[in-house]
Coordinates of C-alpha atoms and ligand atoms in Angstrom, one line a residue:
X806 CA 3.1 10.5 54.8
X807 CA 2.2 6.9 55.2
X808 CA -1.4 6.6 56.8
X809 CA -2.7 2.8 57.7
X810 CA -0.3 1.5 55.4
X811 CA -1.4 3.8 52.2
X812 CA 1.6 6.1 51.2
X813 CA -0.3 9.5 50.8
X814 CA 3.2 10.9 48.7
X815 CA 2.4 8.5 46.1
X816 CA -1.7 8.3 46.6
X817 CA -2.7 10.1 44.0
X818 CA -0.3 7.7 41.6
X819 CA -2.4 4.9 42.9
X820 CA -6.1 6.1 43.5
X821 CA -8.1 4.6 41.7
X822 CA -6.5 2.0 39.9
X823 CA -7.1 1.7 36.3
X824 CA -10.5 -0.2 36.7
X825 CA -11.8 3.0 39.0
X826 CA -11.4 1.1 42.1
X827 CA -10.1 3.1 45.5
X828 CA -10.1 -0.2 47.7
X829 CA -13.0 -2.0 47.2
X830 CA -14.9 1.0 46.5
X831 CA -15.9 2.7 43.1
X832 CA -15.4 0.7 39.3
X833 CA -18.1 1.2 36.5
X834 CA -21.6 -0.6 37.1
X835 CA -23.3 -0.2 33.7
X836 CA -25.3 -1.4 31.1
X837 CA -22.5 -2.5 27.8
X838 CA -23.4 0.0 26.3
X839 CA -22.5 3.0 28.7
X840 CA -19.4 1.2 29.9
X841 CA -18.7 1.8 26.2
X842 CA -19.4 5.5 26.6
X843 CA -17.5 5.4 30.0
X844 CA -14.2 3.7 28.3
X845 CA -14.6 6.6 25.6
X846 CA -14.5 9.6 27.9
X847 CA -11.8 8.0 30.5
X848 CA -9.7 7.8 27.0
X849 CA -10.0 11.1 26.2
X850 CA -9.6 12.7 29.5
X851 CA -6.6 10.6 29.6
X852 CA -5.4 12.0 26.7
X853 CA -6.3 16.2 27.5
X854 CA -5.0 15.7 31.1
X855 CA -1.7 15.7 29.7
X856 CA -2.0 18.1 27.2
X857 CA -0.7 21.1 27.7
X858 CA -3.4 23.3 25.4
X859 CA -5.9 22.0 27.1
X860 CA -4.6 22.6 30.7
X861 CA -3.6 26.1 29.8
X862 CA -7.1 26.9 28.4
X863 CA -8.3 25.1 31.9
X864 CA -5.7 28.0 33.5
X865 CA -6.9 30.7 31.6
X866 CA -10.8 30.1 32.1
X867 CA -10.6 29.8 35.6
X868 CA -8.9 33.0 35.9
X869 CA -10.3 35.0 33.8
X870 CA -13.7 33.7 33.8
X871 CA -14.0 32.4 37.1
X872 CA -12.0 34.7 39.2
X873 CA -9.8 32.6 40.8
X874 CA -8.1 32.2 42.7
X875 CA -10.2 32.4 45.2
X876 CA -9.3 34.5 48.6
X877 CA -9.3 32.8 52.0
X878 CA -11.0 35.0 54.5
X879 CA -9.5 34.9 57.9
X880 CA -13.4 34.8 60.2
X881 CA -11.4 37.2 62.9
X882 CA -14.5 38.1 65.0
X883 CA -16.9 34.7 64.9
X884 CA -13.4 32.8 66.2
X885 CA -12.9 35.5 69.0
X886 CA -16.5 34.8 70.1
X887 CA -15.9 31.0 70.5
X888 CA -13.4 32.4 73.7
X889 CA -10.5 29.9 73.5
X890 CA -8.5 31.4 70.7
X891 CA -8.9 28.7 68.1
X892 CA -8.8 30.4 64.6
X893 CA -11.4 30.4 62.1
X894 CA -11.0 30.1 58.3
X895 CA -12.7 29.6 54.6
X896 CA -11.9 29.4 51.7
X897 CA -14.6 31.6 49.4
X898 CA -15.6 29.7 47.0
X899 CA -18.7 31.5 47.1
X900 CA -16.7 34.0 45.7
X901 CA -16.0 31.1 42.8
X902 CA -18.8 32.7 39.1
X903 CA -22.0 31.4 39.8
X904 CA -21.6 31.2 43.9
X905 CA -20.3 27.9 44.5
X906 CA -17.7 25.2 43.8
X907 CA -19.5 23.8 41.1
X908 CA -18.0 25.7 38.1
X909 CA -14.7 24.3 38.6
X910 CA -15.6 20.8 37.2
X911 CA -18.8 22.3 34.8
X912 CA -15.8 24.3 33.2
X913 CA -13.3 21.1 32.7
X914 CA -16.3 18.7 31.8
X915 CA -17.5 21.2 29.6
X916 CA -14.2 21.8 28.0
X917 CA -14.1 17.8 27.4
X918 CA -17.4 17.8 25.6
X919 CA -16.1 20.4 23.0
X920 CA -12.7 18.2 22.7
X921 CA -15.0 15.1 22.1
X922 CA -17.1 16.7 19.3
X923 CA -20.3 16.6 21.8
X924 CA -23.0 18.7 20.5
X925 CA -24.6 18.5 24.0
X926 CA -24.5 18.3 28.2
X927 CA -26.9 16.4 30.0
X928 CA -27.4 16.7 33.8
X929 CA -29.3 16.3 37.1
X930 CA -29.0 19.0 39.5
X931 CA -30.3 18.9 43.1
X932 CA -29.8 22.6 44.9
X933 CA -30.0 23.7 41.4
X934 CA -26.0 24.9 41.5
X935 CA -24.6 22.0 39.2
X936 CA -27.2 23.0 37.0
X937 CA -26.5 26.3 37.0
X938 CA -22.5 25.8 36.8
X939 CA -23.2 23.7 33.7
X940 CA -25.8 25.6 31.8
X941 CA -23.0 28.8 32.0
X942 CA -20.4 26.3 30.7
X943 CA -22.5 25.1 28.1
X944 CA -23.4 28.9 27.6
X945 CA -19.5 29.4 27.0
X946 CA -18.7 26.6 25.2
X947 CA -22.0 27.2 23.0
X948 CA -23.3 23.5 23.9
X949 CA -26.9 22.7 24.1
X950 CA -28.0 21.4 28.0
X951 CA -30.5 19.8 29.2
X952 CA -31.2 19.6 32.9
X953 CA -33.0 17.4 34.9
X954 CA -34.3 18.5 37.9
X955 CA -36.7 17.2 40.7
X956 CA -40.1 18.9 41.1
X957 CA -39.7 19.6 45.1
X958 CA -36.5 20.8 44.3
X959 CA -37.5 23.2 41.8
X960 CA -40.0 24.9 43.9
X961 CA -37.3 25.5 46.8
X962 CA -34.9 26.9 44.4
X963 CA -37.2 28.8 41.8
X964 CA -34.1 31.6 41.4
X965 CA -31.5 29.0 40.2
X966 CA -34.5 27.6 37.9
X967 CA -34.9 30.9 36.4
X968 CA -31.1 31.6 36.3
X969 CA -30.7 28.3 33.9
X970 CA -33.4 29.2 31.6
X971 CA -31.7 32.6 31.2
X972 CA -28.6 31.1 30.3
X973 CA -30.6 29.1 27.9
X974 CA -30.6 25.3 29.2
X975 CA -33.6 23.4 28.9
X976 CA -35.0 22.4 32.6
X977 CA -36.4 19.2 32.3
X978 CA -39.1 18.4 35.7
X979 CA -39.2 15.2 36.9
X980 CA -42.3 14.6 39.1
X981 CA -42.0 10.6 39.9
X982 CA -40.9 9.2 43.2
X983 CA -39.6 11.9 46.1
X984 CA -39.0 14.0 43.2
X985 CA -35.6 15.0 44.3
X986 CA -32.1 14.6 43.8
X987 CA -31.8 10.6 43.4
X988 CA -34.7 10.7 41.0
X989 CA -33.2 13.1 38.5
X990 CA -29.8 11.4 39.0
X991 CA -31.7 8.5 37.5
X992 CA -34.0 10.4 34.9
X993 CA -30.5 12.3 33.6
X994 CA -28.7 8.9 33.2
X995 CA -31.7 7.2 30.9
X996 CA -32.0 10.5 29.0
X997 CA -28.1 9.6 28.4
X998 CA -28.4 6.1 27.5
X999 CA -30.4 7.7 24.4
X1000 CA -28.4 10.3 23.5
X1001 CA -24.7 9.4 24.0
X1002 CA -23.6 9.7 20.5
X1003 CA -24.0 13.4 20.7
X1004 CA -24.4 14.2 24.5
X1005 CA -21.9 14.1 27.2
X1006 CA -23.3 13.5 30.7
X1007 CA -21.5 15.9 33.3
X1008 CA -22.2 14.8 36.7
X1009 CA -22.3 16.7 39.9
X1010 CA -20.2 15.6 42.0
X1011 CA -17.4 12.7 42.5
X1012 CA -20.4 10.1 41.9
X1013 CA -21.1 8.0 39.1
X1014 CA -19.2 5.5 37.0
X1015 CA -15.2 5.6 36.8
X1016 CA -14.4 7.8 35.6
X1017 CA -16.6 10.3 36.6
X1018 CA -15.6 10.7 40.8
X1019 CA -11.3 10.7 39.3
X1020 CA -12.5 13.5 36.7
X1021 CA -14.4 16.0 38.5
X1022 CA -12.2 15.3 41.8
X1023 CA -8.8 16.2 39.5
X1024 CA -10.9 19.1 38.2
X1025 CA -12.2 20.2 42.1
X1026 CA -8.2 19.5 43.4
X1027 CA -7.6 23.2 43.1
X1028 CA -9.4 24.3 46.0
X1029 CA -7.0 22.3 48.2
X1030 CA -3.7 23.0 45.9
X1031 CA -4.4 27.3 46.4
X1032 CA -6.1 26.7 49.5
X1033 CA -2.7 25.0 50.8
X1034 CA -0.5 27.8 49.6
X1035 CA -2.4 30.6 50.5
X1036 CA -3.0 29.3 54.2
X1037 CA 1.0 28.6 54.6
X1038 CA 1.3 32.0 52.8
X1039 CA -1.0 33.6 55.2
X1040 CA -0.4 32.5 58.6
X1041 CA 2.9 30.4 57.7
X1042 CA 2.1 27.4 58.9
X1043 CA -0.5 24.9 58.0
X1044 CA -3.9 24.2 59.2
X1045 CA -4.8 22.3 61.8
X1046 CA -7.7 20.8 60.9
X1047 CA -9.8 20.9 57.7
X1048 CA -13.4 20.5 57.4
X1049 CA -15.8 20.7 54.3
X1050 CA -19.3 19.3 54.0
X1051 CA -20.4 16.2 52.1
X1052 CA -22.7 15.7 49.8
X1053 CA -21.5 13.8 46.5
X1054 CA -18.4 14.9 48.0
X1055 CA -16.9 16.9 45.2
X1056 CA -16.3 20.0 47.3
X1057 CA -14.9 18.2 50.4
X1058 CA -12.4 15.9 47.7
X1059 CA -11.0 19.8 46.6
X1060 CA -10.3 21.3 49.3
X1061 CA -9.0 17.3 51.1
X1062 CA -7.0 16.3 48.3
X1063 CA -4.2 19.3 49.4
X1064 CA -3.9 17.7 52.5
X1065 CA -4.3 13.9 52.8
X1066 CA -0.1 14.2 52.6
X1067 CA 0.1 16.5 55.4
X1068 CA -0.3 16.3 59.2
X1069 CA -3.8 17.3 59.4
X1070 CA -6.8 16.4 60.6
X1071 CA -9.2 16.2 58.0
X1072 CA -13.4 16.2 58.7
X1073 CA -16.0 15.7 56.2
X1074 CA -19.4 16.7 57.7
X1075 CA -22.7 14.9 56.5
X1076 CA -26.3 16.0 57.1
X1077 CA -27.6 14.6 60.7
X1078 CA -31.0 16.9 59.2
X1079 CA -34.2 16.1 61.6
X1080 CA -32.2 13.1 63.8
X1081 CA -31.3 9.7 63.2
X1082 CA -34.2 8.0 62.3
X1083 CA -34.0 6.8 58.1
X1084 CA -35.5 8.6 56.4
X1085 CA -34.8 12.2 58.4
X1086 CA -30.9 12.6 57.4
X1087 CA -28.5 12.2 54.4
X1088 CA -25.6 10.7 56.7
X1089 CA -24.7 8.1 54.1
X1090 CA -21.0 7.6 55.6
X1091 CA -21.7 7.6 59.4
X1092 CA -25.3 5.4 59.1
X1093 CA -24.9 3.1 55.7
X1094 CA -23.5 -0.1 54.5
X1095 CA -21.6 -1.0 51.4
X1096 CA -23.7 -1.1 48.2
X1097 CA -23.9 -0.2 44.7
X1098 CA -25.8 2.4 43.2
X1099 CA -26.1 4.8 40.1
X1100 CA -23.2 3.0 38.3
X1101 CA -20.9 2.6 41.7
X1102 CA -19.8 0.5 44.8
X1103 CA -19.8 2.7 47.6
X1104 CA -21.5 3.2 51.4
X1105 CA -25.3 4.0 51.2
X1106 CA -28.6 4.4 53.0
X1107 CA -30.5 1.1 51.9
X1108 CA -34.3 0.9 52.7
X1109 CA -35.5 -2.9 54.3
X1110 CA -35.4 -3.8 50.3
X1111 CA -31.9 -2.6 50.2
X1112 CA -32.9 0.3 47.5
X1113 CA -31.6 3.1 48.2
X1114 CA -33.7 4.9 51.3
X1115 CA -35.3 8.5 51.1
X1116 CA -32.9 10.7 52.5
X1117 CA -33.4 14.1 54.2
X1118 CA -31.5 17.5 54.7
X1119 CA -32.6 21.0 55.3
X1120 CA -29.5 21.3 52.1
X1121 CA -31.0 20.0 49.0
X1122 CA -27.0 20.3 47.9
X1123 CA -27.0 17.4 50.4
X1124 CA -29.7 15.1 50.1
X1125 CA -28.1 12.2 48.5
X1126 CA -28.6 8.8 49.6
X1127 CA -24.9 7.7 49.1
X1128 CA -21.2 9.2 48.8
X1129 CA -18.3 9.0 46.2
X1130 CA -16.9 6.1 46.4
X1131 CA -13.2 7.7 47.4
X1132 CA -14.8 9.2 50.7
X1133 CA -16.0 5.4 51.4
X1134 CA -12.5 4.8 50.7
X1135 CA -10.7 7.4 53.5
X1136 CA -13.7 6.7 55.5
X1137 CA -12.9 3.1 56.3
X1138 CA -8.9 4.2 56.3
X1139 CA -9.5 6.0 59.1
X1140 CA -7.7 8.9 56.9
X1141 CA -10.8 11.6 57.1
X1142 CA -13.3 11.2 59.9
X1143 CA -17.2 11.8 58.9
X1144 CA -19.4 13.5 61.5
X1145 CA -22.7 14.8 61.5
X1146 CA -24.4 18.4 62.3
X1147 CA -28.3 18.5 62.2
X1148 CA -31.1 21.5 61.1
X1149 CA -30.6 23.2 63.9
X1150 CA -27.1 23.4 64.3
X1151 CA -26.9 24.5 60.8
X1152 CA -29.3 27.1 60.3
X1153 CA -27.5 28.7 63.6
X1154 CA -24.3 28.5 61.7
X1155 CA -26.0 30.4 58.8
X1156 CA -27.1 33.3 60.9
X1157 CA -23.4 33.8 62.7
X1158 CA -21.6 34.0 59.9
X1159 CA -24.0 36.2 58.1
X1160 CA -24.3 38.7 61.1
X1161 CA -20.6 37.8 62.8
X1162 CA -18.4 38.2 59.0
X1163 CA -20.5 39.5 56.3
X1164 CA -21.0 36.7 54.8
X1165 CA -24.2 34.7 53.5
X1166 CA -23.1 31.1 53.2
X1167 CA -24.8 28.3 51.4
X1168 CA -26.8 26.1 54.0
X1169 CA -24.6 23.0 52.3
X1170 CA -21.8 25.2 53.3
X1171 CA -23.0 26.0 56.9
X1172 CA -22.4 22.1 57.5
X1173 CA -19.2 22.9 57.6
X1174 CA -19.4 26.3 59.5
X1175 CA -21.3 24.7 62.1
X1176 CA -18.9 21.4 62.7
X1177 CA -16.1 23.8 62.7
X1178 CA -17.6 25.6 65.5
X1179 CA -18.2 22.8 67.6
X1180 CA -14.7 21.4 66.4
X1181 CA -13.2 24.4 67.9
X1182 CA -14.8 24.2 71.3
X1183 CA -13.0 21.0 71.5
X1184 CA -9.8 21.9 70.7
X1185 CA -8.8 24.5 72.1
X1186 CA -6.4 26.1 70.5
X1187 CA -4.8 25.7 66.8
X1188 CA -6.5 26.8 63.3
X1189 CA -9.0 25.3 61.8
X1190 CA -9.5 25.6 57.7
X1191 CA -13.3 25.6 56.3
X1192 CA -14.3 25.1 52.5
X1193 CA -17.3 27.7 52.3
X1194 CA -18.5 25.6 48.7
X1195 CA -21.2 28.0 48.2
X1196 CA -23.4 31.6 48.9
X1197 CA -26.4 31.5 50.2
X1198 CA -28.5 33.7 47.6
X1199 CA -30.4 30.8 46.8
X1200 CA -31.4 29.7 50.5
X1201 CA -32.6 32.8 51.2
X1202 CA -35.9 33.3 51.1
X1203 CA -36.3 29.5 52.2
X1204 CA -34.8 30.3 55.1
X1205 CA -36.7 33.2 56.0
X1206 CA -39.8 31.4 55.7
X1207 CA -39.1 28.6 57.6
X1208 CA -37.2 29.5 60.5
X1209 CA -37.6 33.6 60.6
X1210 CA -34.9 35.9 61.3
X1211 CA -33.0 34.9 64.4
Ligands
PLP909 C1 -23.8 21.0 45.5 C2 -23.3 21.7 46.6 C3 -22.7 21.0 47.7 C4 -22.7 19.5 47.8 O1 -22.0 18.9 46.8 P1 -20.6 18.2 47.0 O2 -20.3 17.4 45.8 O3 -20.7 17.3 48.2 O4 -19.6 19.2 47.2 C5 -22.2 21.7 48.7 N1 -22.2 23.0 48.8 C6 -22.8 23.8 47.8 C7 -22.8 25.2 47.9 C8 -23.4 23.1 46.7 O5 -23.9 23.8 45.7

C-alpha cells in the first residue's frame, strides 16, 4: 500500500535506515563512547535476528513461558451499550506473564545480553512494568539487574516494587528532580556509561539511541503479526480501525506494525491528563516540536529553556515527555493519527470495562479503551481493534483512593 509516497509493502525494508533514521527522526545522539556500545549491540542483534537458534528459542520462550499467543477478546456487551453496532475488540496482552506487553522485548533484550556475554541488565522503569518484565527475564536468564526507578513512582506502585525485589533485582531510588520517569531514564543511562563492559542497558520502550526503538519494536511486532491473523480468523475480515495508547510507544508500534500495509485506520492515543496547559499532560505528539533527547531526534514537550518540560498523566506508564522517534515519523506522514483522552475520560474507561467485560485493564491501557469508545460514537458502524498493553492489578488501590468506586 503506498501511503504519502512511502511504500508500506516494502517499509519495514527501509525503516530506519542504517544510521537509525525514520525521516528525519531517530539516529544515535551519544557520548563516543556509548555510540561505541550502541555500534556493538546493533552488530549483534544483526547478527541473532537472522539466526535461526536464536529465533526459535525467542519462539519457544514466548510460548511456553509467556503464554502466547495471546487471545483477542471480542468486548460483546460494552459495544452493544455504545447503541450503534460498532464492534469492540482487544487484544489481552494483559494476559501476556507479568500483565503487560513488556515481557515481549525484556525476553529478546534479555536473550541478547546472554548472547553478548553480559553479566548484567540495567534499567529505568516508570509504572514499574518494564522493571518488572526485566527483573523476570534477568531471573530466567540468571542475569544480575539493577533498576532505576523514581521515588514518586515507587510510592504509587509499591506492589510492582516488591514484585522486583522478589524476583531478586536491585531497585535503585532516584530522589532528584520530579523524581519520575525522565529522571531515572537519565540516572539508568549514567549508571550505563560506567558499566558497559559487563552491563547491557534494556530500555522500555522504542526510545533511546538506534538501535534501541528498531530492537524492541521487531521484538513488540508480534502483537500486530497474531493480532492480524487472529482478527481475520475471527470475524474474517479485518479491522477497521486500530487504536493503542502511547507512551514510549513500544506497545502501540506492536500491535501498528501488522497494519501500516493494510487499509486501516490506525490511532495512537496520548495522555490529554488534567488539560492542556504544560505541564498537566504527556501529549508529546499532539503539543511538541522536534528536538533531541535521551540519545534521539524526535517530537517533545520543551520547557521556555527548551529542556524537556514536566509532564503529567494519571498513567505513570505514560508520563514521558517525548515519543519514539518512528511515531514522530507516521505522525508527520499522516499514516497514524495521534489524539488525546484526559483523567477523566480514562478512569471512566477503567470502570466499564471492569464492570461491562470482566476485565481490570491497565489505566495506560484504558487510553486506549476510552479513545475507542468515543471513536465508535463517531463511526458508526464497522470494528474497531484495541491493544489492552496491560492489567490493572497495579492501579488498583491508587484508583480506589483517588477517585472511589464509581
Ligand atoms: C509501560 C506501559 C505502557 C506504555 O509504554 P509504551 O512503550 O508506550 O507501550 C502502556 N501500557 C502498559 C500496561 C504499560 O505497562
Amino acid at each position: 500500500m503506498i501511503y504519502n509516497n512511502i511504500d508500506f509493502d516494502t517499509y519495514f525494508k527501509h525503516y530506519p535506515d542504517g544510521e537509525g533514521y525514520y525521516g528525519k527522526y531517530g539516529g544515535a545522539y551519544v557520548s563516543p563512547e556509548l555510540k561505541k556500545a550502541m555500534a556493538d549491540i546493533n552488530e549483534a542483534y544483526f547478527t541473532i535476528c537472522k539466526s535461526s537458534k536464536f529465533i526459535s528459542e525467542l519462539r519457544r520462550i514466548r510460548k511456553d513461558f509467556q503464554g502466547r499467543p495471546t487471545p483477542i477478546s471480542h468486548l460483546e456487551r460494552l459495544s452493544e451499550s455504545l447503541g450503534n453496532g460498532v464492534q469492540l475488540y482487544v487484544k489481552r496482552e494483559d494476559l501476556n506473564h507479568t500483565g503487560a506487553h513488556k515481557l515481549n522485548h525484556c525476553m529478546g533484550e534479555a536473550l541478547l545480553a546472554k548472547f553478548m556475554g553480559k553479566k548484567k541488565v540495567i534499567a529505568e522503569t516508570g509504572a514499574g512494568q518494564h522493571g518488572v518484565a526485566l527483573a523476570t527475564a534477568a531471573a530466567y536468564f540468571g542475569l544480575e539487574c539493577d533498576i532505576y526507578m523514581g521515588a514518586v513512582d515507587i510510592k504509587k506502585q509499591a506492589p510492582n516494587v516488591a514484585r522486583m525485589k522478589i524476583l531478586g533485582a536491585n531497585v535503585v531510588e532516584v530522589t532528584h528532580g520530579l523524581a519520575t520517569l525522565k529522571e531515572a531514564v537519565d540516572a539508568a543511562f549514567d549508571a550505563y556509561i560506567k558499566e558497559y563492559k559487563d552491563a547491557i542497558y534494556c530500555i522500555g520502550s522504542v526510545l533511546g539511541p538506534h538501535p534501541f526503538p528498531m530492537m524492541v519494536r521487531d521484538f513488540q511486532s508480534v502483537i500486530g503479526v497474531e493480532a492480524r491473523e487472529q482478527f481475520l480468523q475471527m470475524t474474517g475480515e479485518l479491522p477497521d480501525a486500530v487504536v493503542a495508547c502511547v507512551g514510549g510507544g513500544s506497545n502501540a508500534m506492536g500491535i501498528f506494525s501488522g497494519f501500516l500495509n493494510d487499509p486501516v485506520d490506525i490511532y495512537g492515543v496520548e495522555p490529554l491528563g488534567r488539560g492542556e496547559k504544560l505541564g498537566d499532560h504527556a501529549a508529546s505528539l499532539k503539543y511538541g516540536t522536534e528536538g533531541v533527547m535521551h540519545g534521539f531526534n524526535s517530537i517533545m514537550l520543551k520547557d521556555e529553556n527548551g529542556e524537556p518540560a514536566p509532564v503529567y498523566s494519571v498513567a505513570s506508564g505514560l508520563d514521558y515527555p517525548s515519543s519514539g522517534p518512528e511515531h514522530a515519523f507516521l505522525h508527520d506522514l499522516g499514516r497514524v493519527k495521534y489524539d488525546v483522552v484526559d483523567d477523566e475520560e480514562t478512569i471512566d474507561a477503567f470502570f466499564k470495562l471492569s464492570r461491562m467485560e470482566g476485565i481490570i485493564p491497565a489505566i495506560e491501557s484504558s487510553h486506549a479503551v476510552a479513545y475507542a469508545m468515543k471513536l465508535a460514537k463517531q463511526m458508526g458502524k464497522g470494528s474497531i481493534l484495541i491493544n489492552l498493553s496491560g492489567r490493572g492489578d497495579k492501579d488498583m488501590d491508587y484508583v480506589i483512593e483517588n477517585f472511589g468506586i464509581r
